[in-house]
């Protein structure tokens, strides 16, 4: 069956989705994909539902996309789930969002374990409600020995906050005599960021849904040479076909990293 999303591939009009997946897998798969999952609220509003209904639907998409990214051979999937600025939202919405990790991991954790996925957290643990942190930490512990894709949740994460925190720690270590100003390099600074322990630190591909063409304080240092892909569709409507389209778009681009 030819999917509508792929009608732009005129020469592949008869290819099935699985054919396209197989073809994409023969080319370079982005090792680190980061997604700004946006548009849950508008998705709900369009259906005259409360905003939280959009967040709930979005959680199901996380499950689907995690599976598919792992199947494609992605090494790190970073998902922006809650920003340091999202605390500004109405209290009931924040409370709902902080309950989602428990709900999501409660049902999905056994699947993550069997799929060899490793769960990680990127963001400030302090500030997260105890029950939220406990759910994520349990998932991290139960998947710590897995060797497959890293599912990196950006929760209470903001890039500027990350940098401030990095500089604070760097200054402290410098005062303790670990290094001098001359020793500060891009590598050293990177080692103080929240991505330092990931197998691939910088995203190769960044996706944002919902038609917003902005970064919203996400991985500012790490996306210096990341390929960007945007879709008008809201996160709850995001499918495997969207991810495949983004990956195929990535595969057509010539990355030069400042060279020729
Ligand atoms: C993204 O959807 C989820 C979070 C930021 C937590 P939004 O809640 O931002 O949805 P819109 O942008 O208001 O539609
Ligand atoms: C970015 O979305 C944060 C997450 C997706 C978690 P926002 O909806 O918070 O971003 P703005 O406010 O539209 O820039
Ligand atoms: Mg939004």
PDB file of N, CA and C in Angstrom, residues 55-152:
ATOM      1  N   UNK A  55      -2.130  15.623  25.688  1.00  0.00           N
ATOM      2  CA  UNK A  55      -0.910  15.056  26.290  1.00  0.00           C
ATOM      3  C   UNK A  55      -1.030  13.542  26.403  1.00  0.00           C
ATOM      4  N   UNK A  56      -2.230  13.083  26.727  1.00  0.00           N
ATOM      5  CA  UNK A  56      -2.424  11.642  26.868  1.00  0.00           C
ATOM      6  C   UNK A  56      -2.256  10.941  25.524  1.00  0.00           C
ATOM      7  N   UNK A  57      -2.815  11.534  24.503  1.00  0.00           N
ATOM      8  CA  UNK A  57      -2.693  10.970  23.154  1.00  0.00           C
ATOM      9  C   UNK A  57      -1.214  11.004  22.710  1.00  0.00           C
ATOM     10  N   UNK A  58      -0.542  12.086  23.078  1.00  0.00           N
ATOM     11  CA  UNK A  58       0.872  12.227  22.718  1.00  0.00           C
ATOM     12  C   UNK A  58       1.730  11.137  23.333  1.00  0.00           C
ATOM     13  N   UNK A  59       1.349  10.707  24.511  1.00  0.00           N
ATOM     14  CA  UNK A  59       2.087   9.645  25.197  1.00  0.00           C
ATOM     15  C   UNK A  59       2.043   8.331  24.389  1.00  0.00           C
ATOM     16  N   UNK A  60       0.907   8.080  23.771  1.00  0.00           N
ATOM     17  CA  UNK A  60       0.789   6.861  22.955  1.00  0.00           C
ATOM     18  C   UNK A  60       1.707   6.930  21.742  1.00  0.00           C
ATOM     19  N   UNK A  61       1.867   8.158  21.234  1.00  0.00           N
ATOM     20  CA  UNK A  61       2.747   8.338  20.076  1.00  0.00           C
ATOM     21  C   UNK A  61       4.202   8.108  20.481  1.00  0.00           C
ATOM     22  N   UNK A  62       4.544   8.502  21.695  1.00  0.00           N
ATOM     23  CA  UNK A  62       5.908   8.268  22.198  1.00  0.00           C
ATOM     24  C   UNK A  62       6.213   6.767  22.138  1.00  0.00           C
ATOM     25  N   UNK A  63       5.266   5.977  22.538  1.00  0.00           N
ATOM     26  CA  UNK A  63       5.441   4.527  22.554  1.00  0.00           C
ATOM     27  C   UNK A  63       5.702   3.981  21.143  1.00  0.00           C
ATOM     28  N   UNK A  64       4.868   4.421  20.219  1.00  0.00           N
ATOM     29  CA  UNK A  64       4.954   3.987  18.822  1.00  0.00           C
ATOM     30  C   UNK A  64       6.276   4.413  18.178  1.00  0.00           C
ATOM     31  N   UNK A  65       6.653   5.665  18.419  1.00  0.00           N
ATOM     32  CA  UNK A  65       7.842   6.219  17.767  1.00  0.00           C
ATOM     33  C   UNK A  65       9.117   5.641  18.391  1.00  0.00           C
ATOM     34  N   UNK A  66       9.088   5.360  19.675  1.00  0.00           N
ATOM     35  CA  UNK A  66      10.235   4.727  20.326  1.00  0.00           C
ATOM     36  C   UNK A  66      10.514   3.374  19.673  1.00  0.00           C
ATOM     37  N   UNK A  67       9.470   2.602  19.495  1.00  0.00           N
ATOM     38  CA  UNK A  67       9.598   1.282  18.863  1.00  0.00           C
ATOM     39  C   UNK A  67      10.166   1.393  17.457  1.00  0.00           C
ATOM     40  N   UNK A  68       9.617   2.327  16.710  1.00  0.00           N
ATOM     41  CA  UNK A  68      10.005   2.455  15.308  1.00  0.00           C
ATOM     42  C   UNK A  68      11.444   2.968  15.180  1.00  0.00           C
ATOM     43  N   UNK A  69      11.823   3.937  16.023  1.00  0.00           N
ATOM     44  CA  UNK A  69      13.190   4.472  15.967  1.00  0.00           C
ATOM     45  C   UNK A  69      14.179   3.360  16.293  1.00  0.00           C
ATOM     46  N   UNK A  70      13.832   2.548  17.282  1.00  0.00           N
ATOM     47  CA  UNK A  70      14.691   1.432  17.662  1.00  0.00           C
ATOM     48  C   UNK A  70      14.815   0.435  16.503  1.00  0.00           C
ATOM     49  N   UNK A  71      13.709   0.186  15.837  1.00  0.00           N
ATOM     50  CA  UNK A  71      13.711  -0.717  14.680  1.00  0.00           C
ATOM     51  C   UNK A  71      14.573  -0.180  13.532  1.00  0.00           C
ATOM     52  N   UNK A  72      14.590   1.161  13.381  1.00  0.00           N
ATOM     53  CA  UNK A  72      15.411   1.762  12.318  1.00  0.00           C
ATOM     54  C   UNK A  72      16.909   1.677  12.620  1.00  0.00           C
ATOM     55  N   UNK A  73      17.232   1.487  13.896  1.00  0.00           N
ATOM     56  CA  UNK A  73      18.644   1.423  14.266  1.00  0.00           C
ATOM     57  C   UNK A  73      19.190   2.732  14.811  1.00  0.00           C
ATOM     58  N   UNK A  74      18.281   3.619  15.244  1.00  0.00           N
ATOM     59  CA  UNK A  74      18.695   4.880  15.866  1.00  0.00           C
ATOM     60  C   UNK A  74      19.401   4.553  17.184  1.00  0.00           C
ATOM     61  N   UNK A  75      20.470   5.280  17.505  1.00  0.00           N
ATOM     62  CA  UNK A  75      21.197   4.988  18.750  1.00  0.00           C
ATOM     63  C   UNK A  75      20.662   5.778  19.940  1.00  0.00           C
ATOM     64  N   UNK A  76      20.284   7.032  19.679  1.00  0.00           N
ATOM     65  CA  UNK A  76      19.743   7.863  20.764  1.00  0.00           C
ATOM     66  C   UNK A  76      18.495   8.578  20.256  1.00  0.00           C
ATOM     67  N   UNK A  77      17.420   8.482  21.011  1.00  0.00           N
ATOM     68  CA  UNK A  77      16.197   9.232  20.708  1.00  0.00           C
ATOM     69  C   UNK A  77      15.932  10.151  21.894  1.00  0.00           C
ATOM     70  N   UNK A  78      16.114  11.455  21.671  1.00  0.00           N
ATOM     71  CA  UNK A  78      15.868  12.420  22.738  1.00  0.00           C
ATOM     72  C   UNK A  78      14.501  13.065  22.524  1.00  0.00           C
ATOM     73  N   UNK A  79      13.656  13.005  23.540  1.00  0.00           N
ATOM     74  CA  UNK A  79      12.307  13.553  23.428  1.00  0.00           C
ATOM     75  C   UNK A  79      12.115  14.696  24.419  1.00  0.00           C
ATOM     76  N   UNK A  80      11.738  15.860  23.881  1.00  0.00           N
ATOM     77  CA  UNK A  80      11.512  17.016  24.750  1.00  0.00           C
ATOM     78  C   UNK A  80      10.112  16.887  25.350  1.00  0.00           C
ATOM     79  N   UNK A  81      10.058  16.537  26.609  1.00  0.00           N
ATOM     80  CA  UNK A  81       8.774  16.246  27.250  1.00  0.00           C
ATOM     81  C   UNK A  81       8.279  17.391  28.135  1.00  0.00           C
ATOM     82  N   UNK A  82       9.231  18.132  28.737  1.00  0.00           N
ATOM     83  CA  UNK A  82       8.829  19.231  29.633  1.00  0.00           C
ATOM     84  C   UNK A  82      10.008  20.192  29.773  1.00  0.00           C
ATOM     85  N   UNK A  83       9.768  21.452  29.450  1.00  0.00           N
ATOM     86  CA  UNK A  83      10.864  22.426  29.486  1.00  0.00           C
ATOM     87  C   UNK A  83      10.899  23.162  30.821  1.00  0.00           C
ATOM     88  N   UNK A  84      12.029  23.814  31.086  1.00  0.00           N
ATOM     89  CA  UNK A  84      12.150  24.605  32.320  1.00  0.00           C
ATOM     90  C   UNK A  84      11.151  25.767  32.301  1.00  0.00           C
ATOM     91  N   UNK A  85      10.640  26.106  31.118  1.00  0.00           N
ATOM     92  CA  UNK A  85       9.652  27.190  30.990  1.00  0.00           C
ATOM     93  C   UNK A  85       8.212  26.682  31.135  1.00  0.00           C
ATOM     94  N   UNK A  86       8.023  25.367  30.995  1.00  0.00           N
ATOM     95  CA  UNK A  86       6.656  24.827  31.045  1.00  0.00           C
ATOM     96  C   UNK A  86       6.021  24.894  32.442  1.00  0.00           C
ATOM     97  N   UNK A  87       6.818  25.233  33.470  1.00  0.00           N
ATOM     98  CA  UNK A  87       6.261  25.422  34.825  1.00  0.00           C
ATOM     99  C   UNK A  87       5.309  26.599  34.857  1.00  0.00           C
ATOM    100  N   UNK A  88       5.389  27.466  33.841  1.00  0.00           N
ATOM    101  CA  UNK A  88       4.503  28.637  33.784  1.00  0.00           C
ATOM    102  C   UNK A  88       3.058  28.252  33.484  1.00  0.00           C
ATOM    103  N   UNK A  89       2.828  27.021  33.074  1.00  0.00           N
ATOM    104  CA  UNK A  89       1.480  26.606  32.667  1.00  0.00           C
ATOM    105  C   UNK A  89       0.547  26.455  33.878  1.00  0.00           C
ATOM    106  N   UNK A  90      -0.748  26.421  33.633  1.00  0.00           N
ATOM    107  CA  UNK A  90      -1.678  26.263  34.766  1.00  0.00           C
ATOM    108  C   UNK A  90      -1.332  25.019  35.581  1.00  0.00           C
ATOM    109  N   UNK A  91      -1.489  25.130  36.895  1.00  0.00           N
ATOM    110  CA  UNK A  91      -1.082  24.071  37.814  1.00  0.00           C
ATOM    111  C   UNK A  91      -1.672  22.698  37.459  1.00  0.00           C
ATOM    112  N   UNK A  92      -2.981  22.614  37.153  1.00  0.00           N
ATOM    113  CA  UNK A  92      -3.540  21.283  36.839  1.00  0.00           C
ATOM    114  C   UNK A  92      -2.857  20.642  35.621  1.00  0.00           C
ATOM    115  N   UNK A  93      -2.494  21.459  34.632  1.00  0.00           N
ATOM    116  CA  UNK A  93      -1.828  20.902  33.446  1.00  0.00           C
ATOM    117  C   UNK A  93      -0.431  20.393  33.809  1.00  0.00           C
ATOM    118  N   UNK A  94       0.285  21.187  34.622  1.00  0.00           N
ATOM    119  CA  UNK A  94       1.623  20.768  35.055  1.00  0.00           C
ATOM    120  C   UNK A  94       1.519  19.465  35.851  1.00  0.00           C
ATOM    121  N   UNK A  95       0.534  19.413  36.732  1.00  0.00           N
ATOM    122  CA  UNK A  95       0.362  18.196  37.551  1.00  0.00           C
ATOM    123  C   UNK A  95       0.074  16.980  36.675  1.00  0.00           C
ATOM    124  N   UNK A  96      -0.729  17.190  35.663  1.00  0.00           N
ATOM    125  CA  UNK A  96      -1.048  16.088  34.743  1.00  0.00           C
ATOM    126  C   UNK A  96       0.216  15.621  34.016  1.00  0.00           C
ATOM    127  N   UNK A  97       0.977  16.590  33.530  1.00  0.00           N
ATOM    128  CA  UNK A  97       2.207  16.243  32.795  1.00  0.00           C
ATOM    129  C   UNK A  97       3.192  15.488  33.683  1.00  0.00           C
ATOM    130  N   UNK A  98       3.228  15.876  34.967  1.00  0.00           N
ATOM    131  CA  UNK A  98       4.150  15.222  35.897  1.00  0.00           C
ATOM    132  C   UNK A  98       3.692  13.813  36.287  1.00  0.00           C
ATOM    133  N   UNK A  99       2.429  13.503  35.979  1.00  0.00           N
ATOM    134  CA  UNK A  99       1.938  12.144  36.249  1.00  0.00           C
ATOM    135  C   UNK A  99       2.165  11.216  35.064  1.00  0.00           C
ATOM    136  N   UNK A 100       2.397  11.803  33.901  1.00  0.00           N
ATOM    137  CA  UNK A 100       2.522  10.988  32.685  1.00  0.00           C
ATOM    138  C   UNK A 100       3.671   9.984  32.705  1.00  0.00           C
ATOM    139  N   UNK A 101       4.857  10.347  33.213  1.00  0.00           N
ATOM    140  CA  UNK A 101       5.938   9.348  33.236  1.00  0.00           C
ATOM    141  C   UNK A 101       5.543   8.074  33.972  1.00  0.00           C
ATOM    142  N   UNK A 102       4.859   8.234  35.103  1.00  0.00           N
ATOM    143  CA  UNK A 102       4.393   7.062  35.864  1.00  0.00           C
ATOM    144  C   UNK A 102       3.465   6.206  35.012  1.00  0.00           C
ATOM    145  N   UNK A 103       2.500   6.894  34.391  1.00  0.00           N
ATOM    146  CA  UNK A 103       1.507   6.172  33.610  1.00  0.00           C
ATOM    147  C   UNK A 103       2.165   5.507  32.398  1.00  0.00           C
ATOM    148  N   UNK A 104       2.996   6.272  31.728  1.00  0.00           N
ATOM    149  CA  UNK A 104       3.654   5.774  30.523  1.00  0.00           C
ATOM    150  C   UNK A 104       4.569   4.603  30.848  1.00  0.00           C
ATOM    151  N   UNK A 105       5.415   4.802  31.842  1.00  0.00           N
ATOM    152  CA  UNK A 105       6.396   3.762  32.156  1.00  0.00           C
ATOM    153  C   UNK A 105       5.738   2.566  32.826  1.00  0.00           C
ATOM    154  N   UNK A 106       4.642   2.830  33.552  1.00  0.00           N
ATOM    155  CA  UNK A 106       3.905   1.743  34.189  1.00  0.00           C
ATOM    156  C   UNK A 106       3.462   0.691  33.185  1.00  0.00           C
ATOM    157  N   UNK A 107       2.993   1.166  32.023  1.00  0.00           N
ATOM    158  CA  UNK A 107       2.503   0.203  31.032  1.00  0.00           C
ATOM    159  C   UNK A 107       3.579  -0.184  30.024  1.00  0.00           C
ATOM    160  N   UNK A 108       4.531   0.705  29.798  1.00  0.00           N
ATOM    161  CA  UNK A 108       5.456   0.525  28.692  1.00  0.00           C
ATOM    162  C   UNK A 108       6.805  -0.060  29.122  1.00  0.00           C
ATOM    163  N   UNK A 109       7.085  -0.019  30.420  1.00  0.00           N
ATOM    164  CA  UNK A 109       8.413  -0.442  30.880  1.00  0.00           C
ATOM    165  C   UNK A 109       8.779  -1.881  30.485  1.00  0.00           C
ATOM    166  N   UNK A 110       7.868  -2.849  30.660  1.00  0.00           N
ATOM    167  CA  UNK A 110       8.230  -4.214  30.260  1.00  0.00           C
ATOM    168  C   UNK A 110       8.605  -4.305  28.776  1.00  0.00           C
ATOM    169  N   UNK A 111       7.895  -3.536  27.958  1.00  0.00           N
ATOM    170  CA  UNK A 111       8.195  -3.509  26.526  1.00  0.00           C
ATOM    171  C   UNK A 111       9.583  -2.921  26.269  1.00  0.00           C
ATOM    172  N   UNK A 112       9.908  -1.849  26.994  1.00  0.00           N
ATOM    173  CA  UNK A 112      11.228  -1.219  26.837  1.00  0.00           C
ATOM    174  C   UNK A 112      12.325  -2.191  27.239  1.00  0.00           C
ATOM    175  N   UNK A 113      12.059  -2.931  28.310  1.00  0.00           N
ATOM    176  CA  UNK A 113      13.050  -3.901  28.782  1.00  0.00           C
ATOM    177  C   UNK A 113      13.265  -4.967  27.716  1.00  0.00           C
ATOM    178  N   UNK A 114      12.142  -5.496  27.195  1.00  0.00           N
ATOM    179  CA  UNK A 114      12.293  -6.585  26.221  1.00  0.00           C
ATOM    180  C   UNK A 114      12.856  -6.084  24.898  1.00  0.00           C
ATOM    181  N   UNK A 115      12.652  -4.792  24.608  1.00  0.00           N
ATOM    182  CA  UNK A 115      13.208  -4.256  23.354  1.00  0.00           C
ATOM    183  C   UNK A 115      14.630  -3.750  23.530  1.00  0.00           C
ATOM    184  N   UNK A 116      15.210  -3.972  24.690  1.00  0.00           N
ATOM    185  CA  UNK A 116      16.614  -3.647  24.920  1.00  0.00           C
ATOM    186  C   UNK A 116      16.899  -2.141  24.930  1.00  0.00           C
ATOM    187  N   UNK A 117      15.848  -1.325  25.191  1.00  0.00           N
ATOM    188  CA  UNK A 117      15.992   0.137  25.215  1.00  0.00           C
ATOM    189  C   UNK A 117      16.499   0.592  26.588  1.00  0.00           C
ATOM    190  N   UNK A 118      17.380   1.584  26.598  1.00  0.00           N
ATOM    191  CA  UNK A 118      17.876   2.149  27.862  1.00  0.00           C
ATOM    192  C   UNK A 118      17.221   3.502  28.098  1.00  0.00           C
ATOM    193  N   UNK A 119      16.584   3.680  29.217  1.00  0.00           N
ATOM    194  CA  UNK A 119      15.939   4.954  29.537  1.00  0.00           C
ATOM    195  C   UNK A 119      16.932   5.875  30.251  1.00  0.00           C
ATOM    196  N   UNK A 120      16.969   7.136  29.835  1.00  0.00           N
ATOM    197  CA  UNK A 120      17.797   8.142  30.517  1.00  0.00           C
ATOM    198  C   UNK A 120      16.969   9.405  30.750  1.00  0.00           C
ATOM    199  N   UNK A 121      17.465  10.232  31.654  1.00  0.00           N
ATOM    200  CA  UNK A 121      16.806  11.495  31.978  1.00  0.00           C
ATOM    201  C   UNK A 121      17.776  12.641  31.721  1.00  0.00           C
ATOM    202  N   UNK A 122      17.295  13.657  31.022  1.00  0.00           N
ATOM    203  CA  UNK A 122      18.107  14.850  30.786  1.00  0.00           C
ATOM    204  C   UNK A 122      17.324  16.041  31.323  1.00  0.00           C
ATOM    205  N   UNK A 123      17.829  16.672  32.366  1.00  0.00           N
ATOM    206  CA  UNK A 123      17.116  17.780  32.988  1.00  0.00           C
ATOM    207  C   UNK A 123      17.370  17.770  34.469  1.00  0.00           C
ATOM    208  N   UNK A 124      16.859  18.792  35.134  1.00  0.00           N
ATOM    209  CA  UNK A 124      17.117  18.870  36.568  1.00  0.00           C
ATOM    210  C   UNK A 124      16.183  17.981  37.369  1.00  0.00           C
ATOM    211  N   UNK A 125      16.796  17.079  38.107  1.00  0.00           N
ATOM    212  CA  UNK A 125      16.017  16.185  38.967  1.00  0.00           C
ATOM    213  C   UNK A 125      15.362  16.968  40.089  1.00  0.00           C
ATOM    214  N   UNK A 126      16.151  17.910  40.641  1.00  0.00           N
ATOM    215  CA  UNK A 126      15.607  18.781  41.687  1.00  0.00           C
ATOM    216  C   UNK A 126      14.493  19.573  41.009  1.00  0.00           C
ATOM    217  N   UNK A 127      13.384  19.700  41.647  1.00  0.00           N
ATOM    218  CA  UNK A 127      12.295  20.455  41.018  1.00  0.00           C
ATOM    219  C   UNK A 127      11.239  19.520  40.475  1.00  0.00           C
ATOM    220  N   UNK A 128      11.607  18.273  40.182  1.00  0.00           N
ATOM    221  CA  UNK A 128      10.590  17.310  39.749  1.00  0.00           C
ATOM    222  C   UNK A 128       9.893  16.743  40.977  1.00  0.00           C
ATOM    223  N   UNK A 129       8.578  16.544  40.923  1.00  0.00           N
ATOM    224  CA  UNK A 129       7.898  15.910  42.053  1.00  0.00           C
ATOM    225  C   UNK A 129       8.492  14.519  42.316  1.00  0.00           C
ATOM    226  N   UNK A 130       8.484  14.098  43.559  1.00  0.00           N
ATOM    227  CA  UNK A 130       9.108  12.823  43.942  1.00  0.00           C
ATOM    228  C   UNK A 130       8.550  11.648  43.139  1.00  0.00           C
ATOM    229  N   UNK A 131       7.224  11.638  42.921  1.00  0.00           N
ATOM    230  CA  UNK A 131       6.626  10.494  42.217  1.00  0.00           C
ATOM    231  C   UNK A 131       7.061  10.446  40.747  1.00  0.00           C
ATOM    232  N   UNK A 132       7.291  11.623  40.168  1.00  0.00           N
ATOM    233  CA  UNK A 132       7.739  11.685  38.767  1.00  0.00           C
ATOM    234  C   UNK A 132       9.158  11.141  38.669  1.00  0.00           C
ATOM    235  N   UNK A 133      10.004  11.648  39.551  1.00  0.00           N
ATOM    236  CA  UNK A 133      11.403  11.231  39.552  1.00  0.00           C
ATOM    237  C   UNK A 133      11.527   9.734  39.840  1.00  0.00           C
ATOM    238  N   UNK A 134      10.712   9.256  40.785  1.00  0.00           N
ATOM    239  CA  UNK A 134      10.776   7.835  41.150  1.00  0.00           C
ATOM    240  C   UNK A 134      10.445   6.958  39.944  1.00  0.00           C
ATOM    241  N   UNK A 135       9.427   7.353  39.163  1.00  0.00           N
ATOM    242  CA  UNK A 135       9.038   6.559  37.992  1.00  0.00           C
ATOM    243  C   UNK A 135      10.170   6.504  36.972  1.00  0.00           C
ATOM    244  N   UNK A 136      10.793   7.639  36.736  1.00  0.00           N
ATOM    245  CA  UNK A 136      11.873   7.677  35.737  1.00  0.00           C
ATOM    246  C   UNK A 136      13.094   6.914  36.258  1.00  0.00           C
ATOM    247  N   UNK A 137      13.401   7.098  37.535  1.00  0.00           N
ATOM    248  CA  UNK A 137      14.580   6.414  38.086  1.00  0.00           C
ATOM    249  C   UNK A 137      14.401   4.898  38.094  1.00  0.00           C
ATOM    250  N   UNK A 138      13.186   4.464  38.338  1.00  0.00           N
ATOM    251  CA  UNK A 138      12.920   3.031  38.299  1.00  0.00           C
ATOM    252  C   UNK A 138      13.133   2.497  36.872  1.00  0.00           C
ATOM    253  N   UNK A 139      12.637   3.253  35.910  1.00  0.00           N
ATOM    254  CA  UNK A 139      12.801   2.844  34.509  1.00  0.00           C
ATOM    255  C   UNK A 139      14.281   2.832  34.133  1.00  0.00           C
ATOM    256  N   UNK A 140      15.024   3.808  34.636  1.00  0.00           N
ATOM    257  CA  UNK A 140      16.458   3.865  34.336  1.00  0.00           C
ATOM    258  C   UNK A 140      17.166   2.655  34.939  1.00  0.00           C
ATOM    259  N   UNK A 141      16.800   2.338  36.172  1.00  0.00           N
ATOM    260  CA  UNK A 141      17.435   1.206  36.856  1.00  0.00           C
ATOM    261  C   UNK A 141      17.108  -0.107  36.143  1.00  0.00           C
ATOM    262  N   UNK A 142      15.833  -0.264  35.776  1.00  0.00           N
ATOM    263  CA  UNK A 142      15.431  -1.534  35.151  1.00  0.00           C
ATOM    264  C   UNK A 142      15.957  -1.717  33.738  1.00  0.00           C
ATOM    265  N   UNK A 143      16.371  -0.630  33.116  1.00  0.00           N
ATOM    266  CA  UNK A 143      16.876  -0.745  31.739  1.00  0.00           C
ATOM    267  C   UNK A 143      18.379  -0.458  31.656  1.00  0.00           C
ATOM    268  N   UNK A 144      19.006  -0.289  32.816  1.00  0.00           N
ATOM    269  CA  UNK A 144      20.421   0.116  32.851  1.00  0.00           C
ATOM    270  C   UNK A 144      21.339  -0.878  32.150  1.00  0.00           C
ATOM    271  N   UNK A 145      20.962  -2.166  32.150  1.00  0.00           N
ATOM    272  CA  UNK A 145      21.843  -3.169  31.541  1.00  0.00           C
ATOM    273  C   UNK A 145      21.496  -3.437  30.082  1.00  0.00           C
ATOM    274  N   UNK A 146      20.467  -2.747  29.591  1.00  0.00           N
ATOM    275  CA  UNK A 146      20.135  -2.910  28.177  1.00  0.00           C
ATOM    276  C   UNK A 146      21.229  -2.279  27.316  1.00  0.00           C
ATOM    277  N   UNK A 147      21.343  -2.779  26.101  1.00  0.00           N
ATOM    278  CA  UNK A 147      22.438  -2.313  25.240  1.00  0.00           C
ATOM    279  C   UNK A 147      21.941  -1.678  23.943  1.00  0.00           C
ATOM    280  N   UNK A 148      20.614  -1.575  23.800  1.00  0.00           N
ATOM    281  CA  UNK A 148      20.051  -1.022  22.557  1.00  0.00           C
ATOM    282  C   UNK A 148      19.903   0.484  22.607  1.00  0.00           C
ATOM    283  N   UNK A 149      18.902   0.987  21.904  1.00  0.00           N
ATOM    284  CA  UNK A 149      18.698   2.432  21.785  1.00  0.00           C
ATOM    285  C   UNK A 149      18.526   3.115  23.143  1.00  0.00           C
ATOM    286  N   UNK A 150      19.110   4.300  23.246  1.00  0.00           N
ATOM    287  CA  UNK A 150      18.900   5.124  24.442  1.00  0.00           C
ATOM    288  C   UNK A 150      17.668   5.999  24.215  1.00  0.00           C
ATOM    289  N   UNK A 151      16.713   5.903  25.123  1.00  0.00           N
ATOM    290  CA  UNK A 151      15.525   6.757  25.087  1.00  0.00           C
ATOM    291  C   UNK A 151      15.736   7.832  26.140  1.00  0.00           C
ATOM    292  N   UNK A 152      16.095   9.018  25.658  1.00  0.00           N
ATOM    293  CA  UNK A 152      16.529  10.091  26.540  1.00  0.00           C
ATOM    294  C   UNK A 152      15.405  11.114  26.723  1.00  0.00           C
TER     295      UNK A 152
END
